[in-house]
Coordinates of C-alpha atoms and ligand atoms in Angstrom, one line a residue:
X1 CA 101.3 47.2 122.8
X2 CA 104.2 46.3 125.2
X3 CA 104.0 47.1 129.1
X4 CA 103.8 51.2 129.1
X5 CA 106.0 52.1 132.2
X6 CA 103.8 54.5 134.5
X7 CA 106.0 56.2 135.8
X8 CA 107.7 58.1 132.5
X9 CA 104.4 58.9 130.9
X10 CA 104.0 62.2 129.9
X11 CA 101.0 64.4 131.2
X12 CA 99.9 63.3 127.9
X13 CA 100.0 60.1 127.5
X14 CA 99.0 59.6 131.2
X15 CA 95.5 61.5 129.9
X16 CA 94.8 59.7 126.6
X17 CA 95.2 56.4 128.5
X18 CA 93.0 57.6 131.4
X19 CA 90.7 59.8 128.9
X20 CA 90.6 57.1 126.1
X21 CA 89.4 60.0 122.6
X22 CA 86.4 59.9 121.9
X23 CA 85.3 57.0 118.2
X24 CA 88.1 57.9 115.5
X25 CA 85.3 58.8 112.8
X26 CA 83.7 61.5 115.6
X27 CA 87.4 62.9 115.7
X28 CA 88.1 62.9 112.0
X29 CA 84.6 64.7 111.1
X30 CA 85.6 67.2 114.0
X31 CA 89.4 68.2 112.7
X32 CA 88.1 68.4 108.7
X33 CA 85.0 69.7 109.4
X34 CA 83.9 71.9 112.7
X35 CA 87.2 73.2 113.9
X36 CA 87.3 77.0 112.7
X37 CA 88.5 77.2 108.7
X38 CA 90.0 80.3 109.2
X39 CA 92.8 82.1 111.0
X40 CA 93.4 81.6 114.2
X41 CA 92.6 78.3 114.3
X42 CA 94.6 77.4 110.5
X43 CA 96.2 74.7 109.5
X44 CA 93.1 72.4 110.9
X45 CA 92.3 71.8 107.6
X46 CA 95.7 70.4 106.3
X47 CA 95.3 67.7 108.2
X48 CA 95.0 64.7 106.5
X49 CA 93.4 61.3 108.8
X50 CA 92.5 61.3 111.6
X51 CA 95.3 59.4 112.9
X52 CA 97.6 61.9 111.8
X53 CA 95.8 64.6 113.0
X54 CA 95.6 62.4 116.7
X55 CA 98.6 62.5 117.5
X56 CA 99.7 66.2 116.9
X57 CA 96.3 67.1 118.1
X58 CA 98.5 68.2 121.7
X59 CA 100.7 70.5 120.0
X60 CA 98.1 71.6 117.8
X61 CA 96.6 73.4 120.4
X62 CA 99.3 74.7 122.3
X63 CA 101.0 76.3 119.1
X64 CA 98.1 77.8 117.9
X65 CA 96.8 79.1 121.2
X66 CA 100.6 80.6 121.6
X67 CA 99.6 82.4 118.2
X68 CA 96.5 83.6 120.0
X69 CA 98.6 85.3 122.4
X70 CA 101.0 86.8 120.6
X71 CA 98.4 88.7 117.8
X72 CA 97.6 91.9 119.6
X73 CA 95.2 92.2 122.0
X74 CA 92.2 94.9 121.3
X75 CA 91.1 93.8 125.0
X76 CA 91.4 97.3 126.6
X77 CA 90.8 95.2 130.6
X78 CA 93.3 93.2 132.2
X79 CA 91.7 89.4 132.4
X80 CA 90.5 88.1 136.0
X81 CA 91.0 84.6 137.4
X82 CA 88.0 82.5 138.2
X83 CA 86.0 83.0 141.6
X84 CA 84.2 81.1 143.7
X85 CA 82.1 83.3 146.3
X86 CA 78.9 85.3 146.7
X87 CA 79.7 88.7 144.8
X88 CA 80.9 90.1 141.0
X89 CA 83.9 90.4 140.1
X90 CA 85.6 92.8 137.2
X91 CA 88.7 94.1 136.3
X92 CA 91.1 96.4 137.5
X93 CA 90.5 99.5 137.0
X94 CA 86.3 99.0 136.8
X95 CA 84.0 98.9 139.6
X96 CA 80.3 97.8 139.5
X97 CA 77.2 99.0 141.6
X98 CA 73.3 97.5 141.7
X99 CA 71.5 99.8 139.3
X100 CA 68.2 97.2 140.0
X101 CA 66.9 94.3 142.3
X102 CA 64.0 92.4 142.0
X103 CA 61.2 93.9 144.5
X104 CA 62.8 97.4 143.7
X105 CA 60.0 99.7 143.5
X106 CA 59.8 102.0 140.0
X107 CA 56.9 104.3 141.3
X108 CA 57.9 106.4 144.6
X109 CA 54.7 105.2 146.5
X110 CA 55.9 101.6 146.5
X111 CA 57.8 100.2 149.6
X112 CA 61.1 98.1 148.8
X113 CA 61.1 94.4 149.6
X114 CA 60.3 93.2 152.7
X115 CA 63.4 90.6 152.8
X116 CA 60.8 88.8 155.0
X117 CA 57.1 89.1 153.4
X118 CA 58.3 89.3 150.2
X119 CA 56.2 91.6 147.8
X120 CA 53.1 92.3 148.3
X121 CA 50.2 91.5 145.4
X122 CA 49.2 95.2 145.6
X123 CA 52.9 96.2 144.4
X124 CA 53.9 93.3 143.1
X125 CA 53.3 94.6 139.5
X126 CA 55.0 98.3 139.7
X127 CA 58.2 97.0 141.0
X128 CA 60.9 95.5 139.0
X129 CA 60.3 91.8 138.5
X130 CA 63.0 88.5 139.4
X131 CA 65.1 86.7 137.7
X132 CA 66.5 89.5 135.1
X133 CA 67.3 88.2 131.5
X134 CA 68.3 89.5 128.0
X135 CA 67.7 93.7 128.0
X136 CA 68.3 96.2 125.6
X137 CA 68.7 99.5 125.9
X138 CA 67.5 102.9 123.9
X139 CA 67.8 106.3 124.3
X140 CA 64.3 108.4 123.6
X141 CA 65.0 111.7 122.9
X142 CA 67.2 113.0 125.8
X143 CA 65.9 110.1 128.2
X144 CA 67.8 106.8 129.1
X145 CA 65.3 103.9 128.6
X146 CA 66.0 100.2 129.6
X147 CA 63.8 96.9 128.7
X148 CA 64.9 94.0 130.5
X149 CA 62.8 90.8 130.8
X150 CA 62.0 88.5 134.3
X151 CA 62.5 85.0 132.7
X152 CA 60.7 82.8 135.5
X153 CA 60.1 83.1 139.2
X154 CA 61.4 81.5 142.2
X155 CA 57.9 80.4 143.9
X156 CA 59.5 80.4 146.8
X157 CA 60.9 83.1 147.8
X158 CA 57.9 84.8 146.5
X159 CA 55.8 83.2 148.5
X160 CA 57.4 83.1 151.8
X161 CA 54.4 82.1 153.6
X162 CA 52.9 79.7 150.9
X163 CA 54.3 75.9 152.3
X164 CA 57.6 75.2 148.9
X165 CA 55.8 78.3 147.5
X166 CA 53.0 76.1 146.3
X167 CA 50.2 79.2 145.6
X168 CA 47.6 79.0 148.2
X169 CA 45.1 81.4 146.7
X170 CA 44.4 83.6 143.1
X171 CA 46.7 86.6 145.2
X172 CA 49.8 84.5 145.7
X173 CA 49.1 83.4 141.9
X174 CA 48.8 86.8 141.0
X175 CA 52.0 87.6 142.9
X176 CA 53.7 85.4 140.8
X177 CA 52.1 86.3 137.1
X178 CA 53.3 90.1 138.4
X179 CA 56.9 89.5 139.2
X180 CA 57.0 88.0 135.2
X181 CA 57.5 89.5 132.4
X182 CA 58.8 92.8 131.1
X183 CA 60.3 95.9 132.7
X184 CA 60.9 99.2 131.2
X185 CA 62.3 101.8 132.8
X186 CA 63.7 105.0 133.1
X187 CA 66.8 105.7 134.5
X188 CA 69.7 108.4 134.4
X189 CA 73.0 109.3 136.4
X190 CA 73.3 111.3 139.5
X191 CA 75.9 111.3 142.2
X192 CA 75.6 107.8 143.1
X193 CA 75.8 106.5 139.5
X194 CA 72.3 105.1 137.2
X195 CA 69.5 104.6 138.8
X196 CA 65.9 103.8 138.1
X197 CA 64.0 107.1 137.7
X198 CA 61.4 106.7 140.1
X199 CA 57.4 108.0 138.5
X200 CA 59.3 107.7 135.3
X201 CA 56.1 108.3 132.3
X202 CA 58.2 105.4 130.6
X203 CA 58.1 103.0 133.6
X204 CA 55.8 99.9 132.7
X205 CA 55.5 96.6 133.7
X206 CA 54.0 94.2 131.1
X207 CA 53.3 90.5 133.6
X208 CA 51.7 87.4 132.8
X209 CA 47.7 89.7 131.8
X210 CA 48.8 92.3 130.0
X211 CA 46.7 92.9 127.2
X212 CA 48.4 91.8 123.7
X213 CA 47.6 91.7 119.7
X214 CA 48.4 88.4 118.0
X215 CA 49.5 89.5 114.5
X216 CA 51.0 87.6 111.3
X217 CA 50.1 84.5 109.3
X218 CA 48.3 82.8 112.6
X219 CA 46.3 86.1 114.0
X220 CA 42.9 84.9 114.0
X221 CA 43.5 81.2 113.1
X222 CA 41.0 78.5 114.8
X223 CA 44.2 77.6 116.4
X224 CA 44.1 80.9 118.3
X225 CA 40.6 81.1 119.1
X226 CA 39.0 81.0 122.6
X227 CA 36.2 81.2 124.5
X228 CA 37.5 84.9 126.1
X229 CA 38.8 85.9 122.4
X230 CA 36.8 84.5 119.5
X231 CA 39.1 86.3 117.0
X232 CA 42.2 84.3 118.1
X233 CA 43.5 88.4 117.8
X234 CA 43.7 89.1 121.5
X235 CA 45.8 87.4 123.7
X236 CA 46.8 88.4 127.9
X237 CA 50.7 88.3 128.7
X238 CA 54.1 86.7 128.3
X239 CA 56.1 84.1 129.0
X240 CA 58.7 83.1 130.2
X241 CA 60.9 86.4 128.3
X242 CA 64.1 85.2 128.2
X243 CA 66.8 86.9 125.6
X244 CA 65.7 90.2 123.6
X245 CA 66.4 91.9 121.0
X246 CA 65.9 95.2 119.1
X247 CA 65.0 96.6 115.6
X248 CA 66.7 99.7 114.3
X249 CA 62.7 101.3 114.9
X250 CA 63.3 101.1 117.9
X251 CA 61.5 98.7 119.6
X252 CA 62.3 95.6 121.8
X253 CA 61.6 92.0 121.3
X254 CA 61.2 90.5 124.0
X255 CA 61.2 85.9 123.7
X256 CA 59.1 84.0 124.6
X257 CA 61.3 80.9 126.3
X258 CA 59.7 77.5 128.6
X259 CA 56.1 78.9 127.7
X260 CA 54.4 75.5 128.5
X261 CA 55.7 75.7 132.7
X262 CA 52.8 77.4 133.1
X263 CA 49.2 75.6 130.8
X264 CA 48.3 72.5 133.1
X265 CA 45.2 71.0 134.8
X266 CA 44.1 69.1 137.1
X267 CA 41.3 67.1 134.9
X268 CA 42.4 63.8 134.4
X269 CA 40.2 62.8 132.1
X270 CA 42.0 65.8 129.6
X271 CA 43.2 64.4 126.8
X272 CA 46.4 66.0 125.7
X273 CA 46.5 67.4 122.1
X274 CA 49.3 66.0 120.2
X275 CA 50.9 68.9 119.8
X276 CA 51.5 69.7 122.9
X277 CA 54.3 66.6 123.3
X278 CA 56.6 68.3 121.1
X279 CA 56.6 71.5 123.1
X280 CA 56.6 69.5 126.6
X281 CA 53.2 71.0 128.2
X282 CA 52.2 68.3 130.2
X283 CA 49.5 68.4 133.1
X284 CA 51.5 68.8 136.2
X285 CA 53.1 72.6 136.6
X286 CA 55.0 74.2 138.9
X287 CA 53.7 77.3 139.6
X288 CA 49.7 75.5 139.7
X289 CA 48.0 79.0 137.9
X290 CA 45.6 76.3 136.7
X291 CA 44.4 75.8 140.3
X292 CA 43.3 79.2 140.8
X293 CA 42.7 80.9 137.1
X294 CA 41.1 78.7 134.5
X295 CA 42.6 80.5 131.2
X296 CA 45.5 78.1 132.5
X297 CA 43.7 75.2 132.9
X298 CA 44.2 73.6 129.2
X299 CA 41.4 71.0 129.6
X300 CA 39.0 74.2 129.9
X301 CA 41.5 76.1 127.6
X302 CA 43.3 73.6 125.0
X303 CA 44.3 76.6 122.7
X304 CA 45.6 79.1 125.3
X305 CA 48.9 77.5 125.4
X306 CA 49.2 77.8 121.5
X307 CA 49.3 81.6 122.1
X308 CA 52.8 81.7 123.8
X309 CA 55.8 80.7 122.2
X310 CA 56.3 83.9 120.3
X311 CA 58.6 87.0 119.8
X312 CA 56.9 90.0 120.8
X313 CA 57.6 93.4 120.0
X314 CA 57.3 96.4 122.3
X315 CA 57.6 100.4 122.1
X316 CA 59.4 101.3 125.2
X317 CA 58.4 104.7 124.4
X318 CA 55.0 104.5 125.1
X319 CA 53.6 102.8 128.2
X320 CA 50.2 102.4 127.0
X321 CA 51.3 100.8 123.5
X322 CA 50.0 97.6 123.4
X323 CA 52.6 94.9 122.8
X324 CA 52.5 92.8 119.1
X325 CA 52.9 88.9 119.6
X326 CA 54.8 87.8 115.7
X327 CA 53.3 84.7 114.3
X328 CA 55.7 85.0 111.1
X329 CA 58.8 84.3 113.6
X330 CA 57.2 81.3 114.7
X331 CA 56.5 79.4 117.6
X332 CA 59.6 77.9 119.9
X333 CA 61.2 78.0 123.1
X334 CA 62.3 81.5 121.6
X335 CA 66.0 82.1 123.6
X336 CA 66.6 85.7 121.5
X337 CA 66.0 87.6 118.4
X338 CA 69.1 88.6 116.4
X339 CA 68.4 91.5 114.3
X340 CA 70.3 92.6 111.1
X341 CA 69.5 94.6 108.0
X342 CA 70.8 93.1 104.9
X343 CA 72.4 94.5 102.0
X344 CA 68.6 95.0 100.4
X345 CA 67.2 96.5 103.1
X346 CA 65.4 93.4 104.2
X347 CA 65.1 92.0 108.1
X348 CA 66.9 89.9 109.2
X349 CA 66.0 88.0 112.6
X350 CA 68.2 85.0 113.8
X351 CA 66.8 82.7 116.6
X352 CA 67.3 79.6 118.4
X353 CA 64.8 76.8 119.6
X354 CA 66.5 76.3 123.1
X355 CA 66.0 72.7 123.8
X356 CA 68.2 69.2 123.0
X357 CA 68.1 68.4 119.9
X358 CA 65.8 71.6 118.7
X359 CA 66.8 74.0 116.0
X360 CA 67.9 77.7 114.7
X361 CA 65.5 79.6 112.7
X362 CA 65.8 82.6 110.6
X363 CA 62.9 85.1 109.6
X364 CA 63.5 87.6 106.9
X365 CA 61.1 89.7 105.3
X366 CA 59.3 91.0 102.3
X367 CA 59.6 94.8 102.5
X368 CA 62.2 96.3 103.4
X369 CA 63.3 98.5 106.1
X370 CA 62.9 102.6 104.8
X371 CA 64.0 104.4 108.1
X372 CA 61.4 106.9 109.3
X373 CA 59.3 104.8 107.2
X374 CA 55.8 102.0 108.1
X375 CA 57.7 99.4 110.2
X376 CA 54.1 97.6 111.2
X377 CA 54.3 94.5 109.1
X378 CA 57.9 94.1 109.0
X379 CA 57.9 91.3 111.4
X380 CA 54.4 89.8 110.1
X381 CA 55.0 89.5 106.2
X382 CA 58.7 87.2 105.8
X383 CA 59.6 84.0 105.7
X384 CA 60.7 81.6 108.2
X385 CA 63.7 79.7 107.6
X386 CA 65.8 76.9 109.3
X387 CA 69.3 75.8 109.9
X388 CA 70.2 73.0 108.2
X389 CA 74.6 72.7 108.8
X390 CA 76.3 69.9 106.8
X391 CA 79.5 68.6 107.7
X392 CA 81.7 69.5 105.2
X393 CA 81.2 73.5 106.2
X394 CA 78.4 74.5 104.0
X395 CA 75.1 75.1 105.0
X396 CA 71.1 75.5 104.0
X397 CA 68.6 78.2 105.2
X398 CA 65.7 75.5 104.3
X399 CA 62.1 77.8 104.3
X400 CA 59.1 76.5 105.5
X401 CA 56.1 77.0 103.4
X402 CA 53.1 75.5 102.5
X403 CA 54.9 73.8 99.2
X404 CA 58.1 72.2 101.9
X405 CA 56.3 71.2 105.1
X406 CA 52.4 70.6 103.2
X407 CA 51.2 72.9 106.5
X408 CA 48.9 75.5 106.4
X409 CA 50.9 78.9 106.8
X410 CA 49.2 79.3 110.3
X411 CA 50.0 75.6 111.4
X412 CA 53.6 76.5 110.6
X413 CA 53.2 80.1 113.1
X414 CA 51.8 77.7 115.8
X415 CA 53.3 74.4 115.0
X416 CA 57.1 75.8 113.4
X417 CA 58.9 72.7 115.7
X418 CA 56.8 69.9 113.2
X419 CA 57.0 72.3 110.4
X420 CA 60.9 72.2 110.4
X421 CA 61.3 69.0 111.5
X422 CA 59.4 68.1 108.0
X423 CA 61.9 69.5 106.3
X424 CA 64.4 67.6 108.7
X425 CA 66.7 70.2 109.7
X426 CA 69.5 70.0 112.0
X427 CA 69.2 69.1 115.6
X428 CA 71.3 71.1 117.2
X429 CA 73.0 71.1 121.1
X430 CA 70.2 73.4 122.3
X431 CA 70.7 76.6 120.9
X432 CA 70.5 80.3 123.4
X433 CA 71.2 83.6 121.7
X434 CA 72.7 84.3 118.7
X435 CA 74.5 87.8 117.7
X436 CA 75.3 89.5 114.8
X437 CA 78.1 90.9 114.1
X438 CA 78.2 94.6 113.2
X439 CA 81.3 95.1 111.5
X440 CA 81.2 91.9 109.5
X441 CA 79.1 90.0 107.4
X442 CA 78.6 86.7 109.7
X443 CA 76.5 85.3 112.9
X444 CA 77.5 83.2 116.1
X445 CA 74.9 81.3 118.1
X446 CA 76.1 80.2 121.3
X447 CA 75.1 76.0 121.4
X448 CA 74.9 76.0 125.5
X449 CA 75.4 71.7 126.1
X450 CA 73.6 68.6 125.4
X451 CA 73.4 65.5 127.7
X452 CA 72.1 63.4 125.7
X453 CA 74.2 64.3 122.1
X454 CA 75.1 61.2 121.2
X455 CA 73.8 59.1 123.5
X456 CA 72.1 55.3 123.1
X457 CA 69.0 54.5 125.3
X458 CA 67.1 51.3 124.9
X459 CA 69.4 50.4 121.8
X460 CA 68.7 53.6 120.3
X461 CA 70.1 56.6 119.3
X462 CA 68.2 60.0 121.8
X463 CA 66.1 61.9 120.2
X464 CA 64.9 65.2 120.6
X465 CA 60.6 65.8 121.3
X466 CA 59.8 65.1 118.6
X467 CA 61.4 61.9 117.0
X468 CA 64.5 63.4 115.5
X469 CA 68.0 61.7 116.2
X470 CA 70.4 63.7 117.6
X471 CA 73.8 61.3 115.6
X472 CA 76.9 63.2 116.7
X473 CA 77.8 65.6 113.7
X474 CA 80.0 68.1 112.6
X475 CA 78.4 71.1 114.3
X476 CA 77.7 69.2 117.1
X477 CA 81.1 67.0 117.4
X478 CA 80.6 65.8 121.3
X479 CA 78.8 63.1 123.4
X480 CA 77.1 64.0 126.1
X481 CA 78.1 67.8 125.5
X482 CA 78.1 69.3 129.0
X483 CA 80.6 72.0 127.9
X484 CA 78.8 73.7 124.5
X485 CA 80.3 75.6 122.0
X486 CA 79.5 78.7 119.5
X487 CA 79.4 77.7 115.9
X488 CA 79.3 81.0 113.2
X489 CA 78.9 81.0 109.7
X490 CA 79.5 83.7 107.1
X491 CA 76.0 84.3 104.5
X492 CA 77.2 83.3 100.7
X493 CA 77.6 86.2 99.0
X494 CA 77.5 88.0 102.0
X495 CA 74.5 88.6 102.3
X496 CA 72.7 87.3 105.3
X497 CA 68.9 86.3 103.4
X498 CA 71.4 83.8 101.3
X499 CA 69.9 80.7 101.6
X500 CA 73.0 79.2 101.7
X501 CA 75.9 79.5 104.5
X502 CA 79.8 78.5 105.1
X503 CA 80.4 77.8 109.3
X504 CA 82.9 76.9 111.6
X505 CA 83.0 76.8 115.3
X506 CA 83.9 79.6 117.2
X507 CA 85.0 78.3 120.4
X508 CA 84.3 74.7 122.0
X509 CA 84.4 74.9 125.6
X510 CA 85.9 72.4 127.7
X511 CA 89.0 71.9 130.6
X512 CA 91.9 71.4 129.7
X513 CA 93.3 70.8 132.4
X514 CA 91.0 67.9 133.1
X515 CA 90.5 66.5 129.2
X516 CA 94.1 67.4 127.6
X517 CA 94.0 65.8 124.5
X518 CA 90.9 65.4 123.5
X519 CA 87.7 66.7 122.3
X520 CA 86.5 67.7 125.8
X521 CA 89.0 69.7 126.3
X522 CA 87.7 72.2 123.7
X523 CA 89.0 74.0 120.6
X524 CA 92.3 75.8 121.3
X525 CA 91.3 79.0 122.0
X526 CA 90.5 77.9 125.2
X527 CA 92.9 77.6 128.0
X528 CA 93.3 76.5 131.7
X529 CA 92.9 80.9 132.1
X530 CA 89.9 81.6 130.3
X531 CA 88.1 78.1 130.6
X532 CA 84.4 78.7 130.8
X533 CA 81.1 75.8 130.2
X534 CA 78.1 76.3 128.9
X535 CA 78.2 79.7 126.8
X536 CA 74.2 81.1 126.7
X537 CA 73.8 84.5 126.5
X538 CA 75.3 86.6 123.6
X539 CA 76.2 90.2 122.6
X540 CA 78.6 92.2 120.1
X541 CA 80.0 95.7 121.2
X542 CA 80.3 98.5 119.3
X543 CA 84.3 97.9 118.1
X544 CA 83.0 93.9 117.5
X545 CA 84.3 92.4 119.7
X546 CA 81.4 89.9 121.2
X547 CA 80.4 89.0 125.1
X548 CA 80.3 85.5 126.2
X549 CA 77.6 85.4 129.2
X550 CA 77.4 81.6 130.9
X551 CA 74.6 79.6 132.3
X552 CA 76.2 76.7 133.3
X553 CA 77.4 73.6 136.0
X554 CA 79.5 76.2 138.9
X555 CA 80.7 73.4 141.4
X556 CA 84.3 73.9 140.1
X557 CA 85.0 70.3 140.6
X558 CA 85.8 67.1 138.3
X559 CA 85.0 68.0 135.0
X560 CA 84.8 71.9 135.8
X561 CA 87.5 72.0 137.8
X562 CA 88.9 75.6 137.6
X563 CA 86.4 77.3 135.5
X564 CA 84.7 78.8 139.0
X565 CA 80.9 81.0 138.8
X566 CA 79.3 81.6 135.9
X567 CA 80.7 84.6 134.0
X568 CA 81.2 87.1 131.5
X569 CA 84.3 86.9 128.8
X570 CA 84.9 88.7 125.9
X571 CA 86.3 86.9 122.7
X572 CA 87.7 88.9 119.4
X573 CA 86.2 87.2 116.0
X574 CA 89.4 87.8 114.4
X575 CA 92.0 86.5 116.4
X576 CA 89.9 83.8 117.9
X577 CA 91.0 85.2 121.4
X578 CA 88.7 84.9 124.6
X579 CA 88.9 86.5 127.8
X580 CA 87.4 86.4 131.2
X581 CA 86.1 89.6 132.0
X582 CA 83.0 89.5 134.8
X583 CA 82.5 86.5 137.6
X584 CA 78.8 86.5 139.0
X585 CA 78.2 84.9 142.5
X586 CA 78.0 81.4 143.5
X587 CA 74.7 80.3 141.8
X588 CA 73.8 83.0 139.6
X589 CA 73.8 82.9 135.6
X590 CA 75.2 85.9 133.7
X591 CA 72.4 86.9 131.5
X592 CA 71.6 89.6 129.5
X593 CA 73.6 92.3 128.7
X594 CA 73.3 96.0 128.1
X595 CA 75.0 99.8 127.2
X596 CA 74.6 103.4 128.1
X597 CA 73.8 104.9 125.0
X598 CA 77.1 106.6 125.6
X599 CA 79.4 103.9 126.3
X600 CA 80.6 104.7 129.0
X601 CA 78.6 101.7 131.1
X602 CA 77.9 99.0 130.7
X603 CA 74.6 96.5 132.3
X604 CA 74.9 93.6 133.2
X605 CA 72.3 90.4 134.3
X606 CA 73.0 88.7 137.5
X607 CA 70.3 86.4 137.3
X608 CA 69.4 83.6 140.5
X609 CA 72.1 83.9 143.1
X610 CA 72.3 81.4 145.1
X611 CA 73.7 83.4 148.1
X612 CA 72.7 86.6 149.9
X613 CA 73.6 89.1 146.7
X614 CA 74.0 92.2 146.7
X615 CA 72.4 93.1 149.9
X616 CA 74.7 91.5 151.9
X617 CA 74.3 88.5 155.4
X618 CA 70.7 88.1 156.3
X619 CA 69.0 89.2 153.0
X620 CA 67.7 87.9 150.6
X621 CA 69.5 87.0 147.1
X622 CA 68.1 89.3 144.9
X623 CA 68.4 89.0 141.1
X624 CA 70.1 92.4 139.8
X625 CA 71.3 94.1 136.8
X626 CA 74.7 95.2 137.8
X627 CA 76.0 98.6 136.1
X628 CA 80.0 98.6 135.4
X629 CA 82.2 101.0 134.5
X630 CA 85.5 102.3 134.3
X631 CA 87.2 104.4 136.9
X632 CA 88.9 106.3 134.2
X633 CA 85.4 107.3 132.2
X634 CA 86.6 105.5 129.6
X635 CA 84.2 103.9 126.9
X636 CA 83.7 100.6 127.6
X637 CA 81.8 99.1 124.2
Ligands
LIG701 FE1 66.3 81.1 128.9 FE2 67.8 79.6 127.1 O1 67.6 80.4 128.9
LIG702 CA1 69.1 81.6 128.2
LIG703 CA1 70.9 78.3 129.3
LIG704 CA1 68.6 81.9 133.2

């Protein structure tokens, strides 16, 4: 190579020199297999060799993003810039206000949170919990009801009297247990906008000690029996409620994600069973429940953690109903549960398992959904599948049965990760929410990031906790993937029960300013004006726009320069265009999205802000649901 005159390099050339692109093989795969095969990225497939593609990538990206710009915009808002401050921003012509904040009462005889002392144990199961996450709204008669998850607690701020938030008593543990789980609450619109209806008969807190039924193939299994529940059918509590889902028959699905963190032991002699490792159950915990509540001591109750990690069905119309853990949907670190009804009426539920190198799942019911009919077995009797993505843009749903896994049905439901490993599922870059397009037969999943994708340690490729390798492949095309991507699949025969599908990447997040000309710039629908990292939450609105919520690095520096705080964007599935709608306060994740029945208000969740929000200086940072409306009262979804 002749000497390069560094003073006369174009930005592309300079970047190529300083940020050499990844290996040609990786790039080749991406070009041929990963980037969208349809519409807005059209032409990519026509590229021949990787070398040819490499030379034209810059042009390809700019020309296709120009196409996207020209495409008629379906976005009813003017996109906003990034922010790095401590509040929420929405587009011109929209406004927001808090609907529900951590520690806010659901009943009239309960005080609001004390900004110095927190919430008392007595009131801790009667207030809006901490760390709002997935949510759904329900119109029950004329009542607008919201069911919403409280994923976890920050012990330090819930227990201000306890050093470093480590519980000092059973009461301390009880506070933490009560501030998580689910809130069901009625809301109503008055002079001050939408507010919680205090004392509504719908209002309810579900927490770590709420009685639950266990149903499906693992109900009554030896794996789930405990001294307190010798039948293995009645458990207590739902844990680490992350994303959510909604059935067509009006129930709420809450998804247990990092349940492993609540179960531990101080008994150094206890031999951890093999399955604990795959799920990350370890002796030491952050919450110290096991010191004050022996149900959580795995040396005394080794089956207790096997009773968590499920999708739990809740009837929001009846505050006295018992939630049901649906074991047929598998035991994983459940992110959300995206429900759709297939052509023949069978119920299909898509679910991600959010951990590095874990899998994407689908459940298909045996029975069909008939409005007004019996729905009690639809989430108990069916087949669980796991996804295998091929580099040629096709994929398969692999059934997890006794025949395919060599495991018994209860084992498949309780040790689902191991069952999926046995059939050769594709290790993914942390599957977060799945969303099903209501106006086209396709579904999307946010693969949030995977710092270990393609990494070699001690001469070996990194694996998931079960030993499945995380090689770079077409659907997870980048080593040390810090930005994430959104995969989309099209079921064969336009039928969500099909065992085969085609797929592409709807978007690869990235930073086109820092990494111009490499895969880390992102796909062509990512630009300086809309860039983000770590897509996580995702919901379709009724118009067919897909809303993307982020949970990523918000330093706004280095690889993340120009990306600002976490945010919410809207994507157009047809043109691929993506625009920023909302930015959250510093330190927060934006997660959870739903709409009122009249679609004039949208609710978005602001989880774990780091600075005082929304009450202002000197007050606690409060995880909050915000209500967003258009000033002209037009529809917002
Ligand atoms: Fe609770 Fe994977 O997010
Ligand atoms: Ca999430
Ligand atoms: Ca996340
Ligand atoms: Ca979170």
